[in-house]
Coordinates of C-alpha atoms in Angstrom, one line a residue:
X123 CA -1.2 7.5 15.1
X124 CA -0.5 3.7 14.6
X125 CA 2.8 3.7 13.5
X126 CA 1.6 0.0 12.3
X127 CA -1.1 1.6 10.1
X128 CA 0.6 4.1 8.8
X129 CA 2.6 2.3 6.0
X130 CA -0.1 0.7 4.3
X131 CA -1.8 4.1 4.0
X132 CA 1.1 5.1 1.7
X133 CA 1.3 1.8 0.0
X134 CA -2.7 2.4 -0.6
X135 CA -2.3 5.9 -2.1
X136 CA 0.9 5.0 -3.9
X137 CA -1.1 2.6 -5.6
X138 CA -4.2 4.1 -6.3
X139 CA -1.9 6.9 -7.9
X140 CA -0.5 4.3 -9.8
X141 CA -3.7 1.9 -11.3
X142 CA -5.6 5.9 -11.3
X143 CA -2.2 6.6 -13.9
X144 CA -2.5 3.2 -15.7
X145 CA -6.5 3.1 -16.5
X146 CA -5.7 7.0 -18.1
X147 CA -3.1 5.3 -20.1
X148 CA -5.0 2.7 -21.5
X149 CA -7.6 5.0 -22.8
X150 CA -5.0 6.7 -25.0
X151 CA -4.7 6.1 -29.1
X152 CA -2.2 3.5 -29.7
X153 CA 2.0 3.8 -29.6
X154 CA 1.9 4.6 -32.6
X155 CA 0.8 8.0 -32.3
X156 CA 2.4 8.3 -28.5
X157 CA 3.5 11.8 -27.6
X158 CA 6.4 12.8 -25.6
X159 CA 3.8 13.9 -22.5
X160 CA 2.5 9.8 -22.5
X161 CA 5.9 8.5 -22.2
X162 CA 6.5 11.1 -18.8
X163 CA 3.0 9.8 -17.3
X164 CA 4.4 6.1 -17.9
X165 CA 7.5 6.9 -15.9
X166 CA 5.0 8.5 -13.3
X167 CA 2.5 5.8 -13.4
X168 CA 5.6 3.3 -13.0
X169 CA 7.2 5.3 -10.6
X170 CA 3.9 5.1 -8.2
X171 CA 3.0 1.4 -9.1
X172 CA 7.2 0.6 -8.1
X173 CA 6.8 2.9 -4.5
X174 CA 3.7 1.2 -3.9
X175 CA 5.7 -1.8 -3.8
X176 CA 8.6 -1.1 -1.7
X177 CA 6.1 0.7 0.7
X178 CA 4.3 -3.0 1.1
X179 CA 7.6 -5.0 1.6
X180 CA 9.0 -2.4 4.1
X181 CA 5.7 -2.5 5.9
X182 CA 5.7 -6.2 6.1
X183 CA 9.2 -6.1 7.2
X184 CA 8.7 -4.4 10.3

């Protein structure tokens, strides 16, 4: 495999992880009524969107 290729496969999953997480978390009610189980897929969501990220700039780097 191309090692060239192979880190913007992970920064493309990371990231459709990510804006798949996000659009879920825009169809929920508002914070008003936010449950404990939105503020984990948040941190999840963020989580992917901030690997997606450092995957990019350490592809780019290289």
């Amino acid at each position: 495999m191309n090692s060239r290729r192979e880190p913007l496969r992970v920064v493309f999953v990371l990231a459709a992880f990510g804006l798949l997480g996000l659009f879920s978390l825009l169809d929920r009610p508002t914070l008003a009524t936010i449950r404990p189980v939105d503020f984990l897929h948040l941190i999840g969501t963020g989580m992917c969107l901030g690997a997606a990220i450092v995957a990019l700039v350490w592809a780019r780097s290289k």
